[in-house]
Short mmCIF file of C-alpha atoms in Angstrom, two decimals:
data_model
loop_
_atom_site.label_atom_id
_atom_site.label_comp_id
_atom_site.label_asym_id
_atom_site.label_seq_id
_atom_site.Cartn_x
_atom_site.Cartn_y
_atom_site.Cartn_z
CA MET Y 822 -50.03 -64.18 96.79
CA LEU Y 823 -46.62 -63.23 96.23
CA LYS Y 824 -45.11 -64.38 92.96
CA ALA Y 825 -42.03 -66.40 93.70
CA GLY Y 826 -39.22 -67.68 91.50
CA VAL Y 827 -36.29 -69.96 92.38
CA LEU Y 828 -32.64 -69.60 91.22
CA GLY Y 829 -30.94 -73.14 91.34
CA ALA Y 830 -32.68 -76.44 90.83
CA GLY Y 831 -30.29 -78.90 92.68
CA HIS Y 832 -31.22 -81.00 95.51
CA LEU Y 833 -32.30 -78.30 97.90
CA GLY Y 834 -33.66 -76.17 95.07
CA LYS Y 835 -36.12 -78.92 94.28
CA ILE Y 836 -37.31 -79.03 97.72
CA HIS Y 837 -37.81 -75.31 97.75
CA LEU Y 838 -39.71 -75.65 94.47
CA LYS Y 839 -42.05 -78.24 95.88
CA LEU Y 840 -42.80 -76.13 99.04
CA LEU Y 841 -43.30 -72.95 97.34
CA GLN Y 842 -45.73 -74.73 94.93
CA GLN Y 843 -47.74 -76.07 97.93
CA SER Y 844 -47.76 -72.84 99.97
CA GLU Y 845 -50.80 -70.79 100.10
CA ARG Y 846 -48.68 -67.66 100.46
CA TYR Y 847 -46.79 -67.86 97.18
CA ASP Y 848 -47.62 -68.27 93.48
CA LEU Y 849 -44.62 -70.21 92.14
CA VAL Y 850 -43.88 -68.61 88.74
CA GLY Y 851 -40.97 -70.89 87.88
CA PHE Y 852 -37.22 -71.37 88.16
CA TYR Y 853 -33.74 -70.79 86.58
CA ASP Y 854 -30.82 -73.04 86.49
CA ALA Y 855 -27.51 -72.85 84.54
CA ASP Y 856 -27.86 -76.44 83.61
CA ALA Y 857 -30.34 -76.23 80.67
CA GLN Y 858 -30.47 -80.04 79.94
CA ASN Y 859 -31.33 -80.82 83.69
CA SER Y 860 -33.77 -77.97 83.87
CA THR Y 861 -35.75 -79.12 80.78
CA LYS Y 862 -35.91 -82.56 82.52
CA ILE Y 863 -37.05 -81.13 85.67
CA GLU Y 864 -39.79 -79.14 83.84
CA GLU Y 865 -41.02 -82.20 81.96
CA GLU Y 866 -41.02 -84.48 85.00
CA LEU Y 867 -42.10 -82.19 87.70
CA GLY Y 868 -44.12 -79.54 85.95
CA TYR Y 869 -42.29 -76.53 87.18
CA LYS Y 870 -41.83 -73.81 84.42
CA TYR Y 871 -38.13 -73.21 83.40
CA PHE Y 872 -37.02 -69.90 82.51
CA SER Y 873 -33.88 -69.94 80.27
CA ASP Y 874 -33.45 -66.24 80.81
CA VAL Y 875 -32.81 -65.36 84.54
CA ASP Y 876 -33.75 -61.77 84.08
CA GLU Y 877 -37.12 -62.70 82.51
CA LEU Y 878 -37.79 -64.81 85.68
CA ILE Y 879 -36.77 -62.11 88.14
CA ALA Y 880 -38.88 -59.51 86.37
CA ALA Y 881 -41.94 -61.78 86.67
CA CYS Y 882 -41.74 -62.25 90.43
CA ASP Y 883 -42.07 -60.35 93.72
CA MET Y 884 -39.67 -62.59 95.67
CA ILE Y 885 -36.69 -64.58 94.42
CA ASP Y 886 -35.39 -67.63 96.32
CA VAL Y 887 -31.66 -68.18 95.72
CA VAL Y 888 -30.61 -71.93 96.17
CA THR Y 889 -27.51 -71.75 93.97
CA PRO Y 890 -23.99 -72.81 95.08
CA THR Y 891 -22.55 -70.33 97.57
CA SER Y 892 -20.20 -69.04 95.08
CA TYR Y 893 -23.04 -67.54 93.09
CA HIS Y 894 -24.93 -66.19 96.07
CA HIS Y 895 -23.46 -62.60 95.80
CA ALA Y 896 -23.94 -62.16 92.04
CA SER Y 897 -27.46 -63.72 92.28
CA GLY Y 898 -28.47 -61.64 95.29
CA MET Y 899 -27.31 -58.38 93.86
CA LYS Y 900 -29.15 -59.10 90.49
CA VAL Y 901 -32.33 -59.72 92.51
CA LEU Y 902 -32.08 -56.69 94.67
CA GLU Y 903 -31.11 -54.45 91.68
CA ALA Y 904 -34.28 -55.51 89.92
CA GLY Y 905 -36.32 -54.36 93.06
CA LYS Y 906 -37.24 -57.85 94.34
CA HIS Y 907 -37.25 -59.17 97.72
CA LEU Y 908 -34.42 -61.85 98.42
CA PHE Y 909 -34.47 -65.16 100.31
CA ILE Y 910 -31.06 -66.59 100.03
CA GLU Y 911 -29.69 -69.90 101.47
CA LYS Y 912 -26.97 -70.18 103.98
CA PRO Y 913 -24.05 -69.21 104.01
CA ILE Y 914 -25.21 -65.76 102.80
CA THR Y 915 -22.19 -65.28 100.83
CA VAL Y 916 -18.52 -66.16 100.37
CA THR Y 917 -17.10 -63.15 102.06
CA VAL Y 918 -18.52 -60.74 104.73
CA GLU Y 919 -17.84 -57.89 102.29
CA GLU Y 920 -20.07 -59.39 99.75
CA ALA Y 921 -22.78 -59.88 102.41
CA GLU Y 922 -22.48 -56.22 103.36
CA GLU Y 923 -23.04 -55.20 99.72
CA LEU Y 924 -26.35 -57.14 99.76
CA ILE Y 925 -27.26 -55.56 103.05
CA SER Y 926 -26.52 -52.10 101.73
CA LEU Y 927 -28.42 -52.58 98.55
CA SER Y 928 -31.51 -54.04 100.32
CA ARG Y 929 -31.56 -51.12 102.71
CA LYS Y 930 -31.15 -48.70 99.74
CA ARG Y 931 -33.85 -50.18 97.86
CA ASN Y 932 -36.10 -50.80 100.94
CA LEU Y 933 -36.30 -54.41 100.16
CA LYS Y 934 -36.61 -57.58 102.60
CA GLY Y 935 -33.89 -60.21 102.76
CA GLN Y 936 -33.85 -63.38 104.66
CA VAL Y 937 -31.15 -66.02 104.99
CA GLY Y 938 -32.17 -69.71 105.02
CA GLN Y 939 -30.93 -70.77 108.53
CA VAL Y 940 -33.55 -73.55 108.78
CA GLU Y 941 -32.73 -74.65 112.35
CA ARG Y 942 -34.15 -71.45 113.69
CA PHE Y 943 -37.52 -72.95 112.50
CA ASN Y 944 -36.94 -76.33 113.90
CA PRO Y 945 -39.93 -77.00 116.20
CA ALA Y 946 -37.68 -78.17 119.03
CA PHE Y 947 -35.69 -74.94 118.97
CA ARG Y 948 -38.71 -72.63 118.65
CA SER Y 949 -40.41 -74.35 121.53
CA VAL Y 950 -37.77 -73.17 123.93
CA ALA Y 951 -37.05 -69.78 122.39
CA ASN Y 952 -38.68 -68.08 125.32
CA ARG Y 953 -36.69 -70.24 127.90
CA PHE Y 954 -33.37 -68.76 127.22
CA ASP Y 955 -32.15 -66.33 129.81
CA ASN Y 956 -28.48 -65.41 129.61
CA PRO Y 957 -26.99 -68.82 128.95
CA MET Y 958 -23.27 -68.92 129.95
CA PHE Y 959 -22.15 -72.24 128.59
CA ILE Y 960 -23.24 -73.79 125.42
CA GLU Y 961 -22.22 -77.02 123.79
CA THR Y 962 -23.32 -78.35 120.37
CA HIS Y 963 -22.62 -81.38 118.27
CA ARG Y 964 -23.49 -81.71 114.66
CA LEU Y 965 -22.40 -84.97 112.99
CA ALA Y 966 -23.32 -86.16 109.57
CA GLU Y 967 -22.57 -89.18 107.47
CA PHE Y 968 -20.35 -88.47 104.38
CA ASN Y 969 -21.97 -86.98 101.30
CA PRO Y 970 -19.94 -85.69 98.47
CA ARG Y 971 -22.53 -82.94 97.99
CA GLY Y 972 -21.46 -79.95 100.09
CA THR Y 973 -17.78 -80.70 100.19
CA ASP Y 974 -16.86 -77.76 98.05
CA VAL Y 975 -16.84 -75.82 101.32
CA SER Y 976 -15.48 -76.44 104.86
CA VAL Y 977 -17.53 -78.35 107.40
CA VAL Y 978 -17.98 -75.04 109.16
CA LEU Y 979 -19.95 -73.46 106.24
CA ASP Y 980 -21.57 -76.64 105.49
CA LEU Y 981 -22.75 -77.77 108.98
CA MET Y 982 -21.43 -75.77 111.91
CA ILE Y 983 -22.90 -72.47 110.65
CA HIS Y 984 -26.43 -73.72 111.66
CA ASP Y 985 -25.19 -73.80 115.33
CA ILE Y 986 -23.24 -70.63 115.05
CA ASP Y 987 -26.48 -68.81 113.97
CA ALA Y 988 -28.54 -70.39 116.68
CA ILE Y 989 -26.00 -69.53 119.33
CA LEU Y 990 -25.84 -65.83 118.15
CA SER Y 991 -29.58 -65.56 118.19
CA VAL Y 992 -29.54 -66.62 121.83
CA VAL Y 993 -26.55 -64.89 123.31
CA LYS Y 994 -27.07 -61.14 123.52
CA SER Y 995 -23.44 -60.23 123.48
CA LYS Y 996 -20.63 -59.51 121.16
CA VAL Y 997 -18.09 -62.03 120.21
CA LYS Y 998 -14.85 -61.57 122.14
CA SER Y 999 -12.59 -64.27 120.77
CA VAL Y 1000 -12.65 -67.40 118.61
CA SER Y 1001 -10.28 -70.49 118.75
CA ALA Y 1002 -10.62 -73.59 116.60
CA SER Y 1003 -8.93 -76.65 115.15
CA GLY Y 1004 -9.98 -78.66 112.20
CA VAL Y 1005 -8.83 -81.88 110.23
CA SER Y 1006 -9.25 -82.72 106.50
CA VAL Y 1007 -9.80 -86.46 106.28
CA ILE Y 1008 -11.42 -86.90 102.85
CA SER Y 1009 -12.04 -83.48 101.45
CA GLU Y 1010 -9.60 -80.69 100.58
CA THR Y 1011 -11.08 -78.62 103.35
CA PRO Y 1012 -11.67 -79.74 106.95
CA ASP Y 1013 -14.24 -82.51 107.50
CA ILE Y 1014 -14.12 -82.36 111.35
CA ALA Y 1015 -13.85 -79.12 113.41
CA ASN Y 1016 -14.07 -77.88 116.84
CA ALA Y 1017 -14.48 -74.28 117.88
CA ARG Y 1018 -14.63 -72.27 120.97
CA ILE Y 1019 -16.44 -68.91 120.94
CA GLU Y 1020 -16.02 -66.54 123.89
CA PHE Y 1021 -18.36 -63.60 124.29
CA GLU Y 1022 -17.85 -60.31 126.04
CA ASN Y 1023 -20.50 -61.13 128.67
CA GLY Y 1024 -18.43 -64.29 129.68
CA CYS Y 1025 -20.60 -66.81 127.79
CA VAL Y 1026 -18.46 -69.64 126.26
CA ALA Y 1027 -19.66 -71.83 123.36
CA ASN Y 1028 -18.00 -75.05 122.34
CA LEU Y 1029 -19.07 -76.34 119.01
CA THR Y 1030 -18.12 -79.67 117.20
CA ALA Y 1031 -18.96 -80.50 113.55
CA SER Y 1032 -18.11 -83.60 111.52
CA ARG Y 1033 -19.31 -84.82 108.08
CA ILE Y 1034 -17.58 -88.17 108.19
CA SER Y 1035 -19.44 -89.74 111.11
CA LEU Y 1036 -20.91 -93.14 111.39
CA LYS Y 1037 -24.07 -91.80 112.93
CA LYS Y 1038 -26.07 -88.55 112.53
CA MET Y 1039 -26.39 -86.18 115.68
CA ARG Y 1040 -27.65 -82.50 115.82
CA LYS Y 1041 -27.85 -81.56 119.51
CA ALA Y 1042 -27.20 -78.43 121.52
CA ARG Y 1043 -27.11 -77.91 125.42
CA PHE Y 1044 -27.51 -74.55 127.00
CA PHE Y 1045 -26.55 -73.99 130.75
CA GLN Y 1046 -27.94 -70.90 132.39
CA LYS Y 1047 -28.59 -69.91 136.04
CA ASP Y 1048 -30.96 -72.39 137.56
CA ALA Y 1049 -31.65 -74.18 134.26
CA TYR Y 1050 -30.40 -76.68 131.74
CA ILE Y 1051 -32.00 -76.69 128.21
CA SER Y 1052 -31.28 -79.54 125.62
CA VAL Y 1053 -32.38 -79.36 122.11
CA ASP Y 1054 -32.08 -82.31 119.72
CA PHE Y 1055 -32.68 -80.84 116.30
CA LEU Y 1056 -32.62 -84.29 114.72
CA THR Y 1057 -35.30 -86.03 116.76
CA LYS Y 1058 -37.12 -82.82 117.52
CA LYS Y 1059 -37.08 -83.34 121.25
CA VAL Y 1060 -36.36 -80.88 124.09
CA GLU Y 1061 -35.56 -81.15 127.80
CA VAL Y 1062 -35.70 -78.28 130.12
CA VAL Y 1063 -34.56 -78.84 133.62
CA ARG Y 1064 -34.98 -76.06 136.14
CA MET Y 1065 -34.14 -75.47 139.76
CA LYS Y 1066 -35.95 -73.57 142.37
CA ASP Y 1067 -35.90 -73.10 146.14
CA ALA Y 1068 -36.93 -76.27 147.86
CA PRO Y 1069 -40.20 -76.11 149.69
CA GLU Y 1070 -39.98 -76.40 153.47
CA VAL Y 1071 -41.91 -79.74 153.40
CA PRO Y 1072 -40.98 -81.53 150.14
CA GLY Y 1073 -43.53 -83.85 148.56
CA ASP Y 1074 -42.88 -87.62 148.34
CA PHE Y 1075 -41.83 -87.32 144.63
CA ASP Y 1076 -40.04 -84.00 144.81
CA MET Y 1077 -36.32 -84.13 143.67
CA ILE Y 1078 -34.30 -82.11 146.19
CA LEU Y 1079 -30.53 -81.37 146.03
CA GLN Y 1080 -28.44 -79.79 148.89
CA ASN Y 1081 -25.20 -78.26 148.42
CA ALA Y 1082 -22.25 -77.91 150.74
CA GLU Y 1083 -23.67 -74.82 152.21
CA GLY Y 1084 -27.00 -76.52 153.14
CA ILE Y 1085 -29.00 -74.68 150.56
CA LYS Y 1086 -31.71 -76.94 149.10
CA LYS Y 1087 -33.06 -76.69 145.56
CA GLN Y 1088 -35.95 -78.57 143.97
CA ILE Y 1089 -35.35 -79.92 140.51
CA TYR Y 1090 -38.38 -79.95 138.09
CA PHE Y 1091 -38.99 -80.44 134.43
CA ASP Y 1092 -40.49 -77.55 132.51
CA ASN Y 1093 -40.80 -79.25 128.94
CA PRO Y 1094 -42.79 -76.95 126.65
CA ASP Y 1095 -45.47 -78.01 124.10
CA MET Y 1096 -44.22 -78.51 120.53
CA THR Y 1097 -45.96 -78.17 117.29
CA ASP Y 1098 -44.48 -80.18 114.54
CA ASN Y 1099 -43.86 -78.32 111.23
CA ASN Y 1100 -41.94 -78.15 107.94
CA ALA Y 1101 -39.11 -75.91 108.91
CA ILE Y 1102 -38.32 -74.97 105.30
CA LEU Y 1103 -41.82 -74.11 104.53
CA ASP Y 1104 -42.17 -72.21 107.80
CA GLU Y 1105 -38.99 -69.91 106.98
CA LEU Y 1106 -40.44 -69.29 103.46
CA GLU Y 1107 -43.82 -68.40 104.77
CA THR Y 1108 -42.47 -66.23 107.60
CA PHE Y 1109 -40.60 -64.36 105.01
CA ALA Y 1110 -43.88 -63.67 103.25
CA ASP Y 1111 -45.16 -62.31 106.52
CA ALA Y 1112 -42.24 -59.92 106.74
CA ILE Y 1113 -42.77 -58.70 103.14
CA GLU Y 1114 -46.50 -58.26 103.47
CA ASN Y 1115 -46.46 -56.64 107.01
CA ASP Y 1116 -43.17 -54.71 106.49
CA THR Y 1117 -41.62 -56.32 109.60
CA ARG Y 1118 -38.13 -57.74 110.35
CA PRO Y 1119 -37.51 -61.21 108.88
CA ILE Y 1120 -36.71 -63.81 111.57
CA VAL Y 1121 -33.33 -64.34 110.04
CA ASN Y 1122 -32.43 -61.17 108.21
CA LEU Y 1123 -29.35 -60.47 105.95
CA GLU Y 1124 -27.50 -58.84 109.05
CA ASP Y 1125 -28.03 -62.24 110.95
CA GLY Y 1126 -26.58 -64.09 107.98
CA ALA Y 1127 -23.52 -61.83 107.75
CA ALA Y 1128 -22.87 -62.08 111.59
CA ALA Y 1129 -22.87 -65.92 111.33
CA LEU Y 1130 -20.67 -66.00 108.25
CA ASP Y 1131 -18.20 -63.58 110.00
CA VAL Y 1132 -17.81 -66.01 112.97
CA ALA Y 1133 -17.55 -69.00 110.60
CA LEU Y 1134 -14.85 -67.19 108.57
CA GLN Y 1135 -12.95 -66.52 111.85
CA ILE Y 1136 -13.10 -70.11 112.67
CA ILE Y 1137 -11.79 -71.19 109.28
CA LYS Y 1138 -8.95 -68.53 109.74
CA GLU Y 1139 -7.98 -70.19 112.87
CA PHE Y 1140 -7.41 -73.42 110.91
CA LYS Y 1141 -5.13 -71.77 108.58
CA SER Y 1142 -3.00 -70.27 111.28
CA LEU Y 1143 -2.32 -73.70 112.88
#
């Protein structure tokens, strides 16, 4: 079992602590948090060992899980890698792309594994259709959340939209050509509602909407590609795959047939995959253990995290230019 430690014991940090303790892949050594009073309380109530010295915790572990506020990601990540330990770091990877590149460079130099916590990649709905994507040319996402003061220290793009940015970049095998966006600050100092359009060199277009002041929650993505439509509901963990194929000469009584203006007939059929429910956060942590032990590429490596951050910052830059 890999010895694991957690930096940051806020809301998400406590979830990671619980899952690492439950996992059969890790031996949870303990945690560090800058708030000594709260950390002592967590240790007393939940039983996780609190380290008052961050270096002492890092030295005792094989892997460190960084769940601090984003502004501390770079410093924490560099400290972990400099100590020769593998790094799991929550999204967004860092504040700037330059900081992310420093983490990437050091991880390569030290031959260490790094993974970014882009949890939607491990959502069972998204994973169930991973092998169904074939050059999608139009993508539309909506990620709406009710207002929560936690997380408003960053733009809605880095708080919510970055999940969809990462998912899209994992599906579209082409470089980003251009980005346009608009955002509105309603309650926070940074935009609470945002819309972005990403154009890729291969012609694919992605339209993303994110809000953190909605009356209802929504986390949906729709992918359109030749002869197929794929819908993923990250919130309800449901998928819908609608495909088209040449219609048979003699359709069955229940076959759904469409005919275009040229007289070409297509049959519509549903190709919904089997889905296995899971705990996405536990999965991302345990697949990272696989990457460490088998010396394989993490599913969401540091380079992926940097790429998603780069697009997110381009979107935010568009806000400032309005």
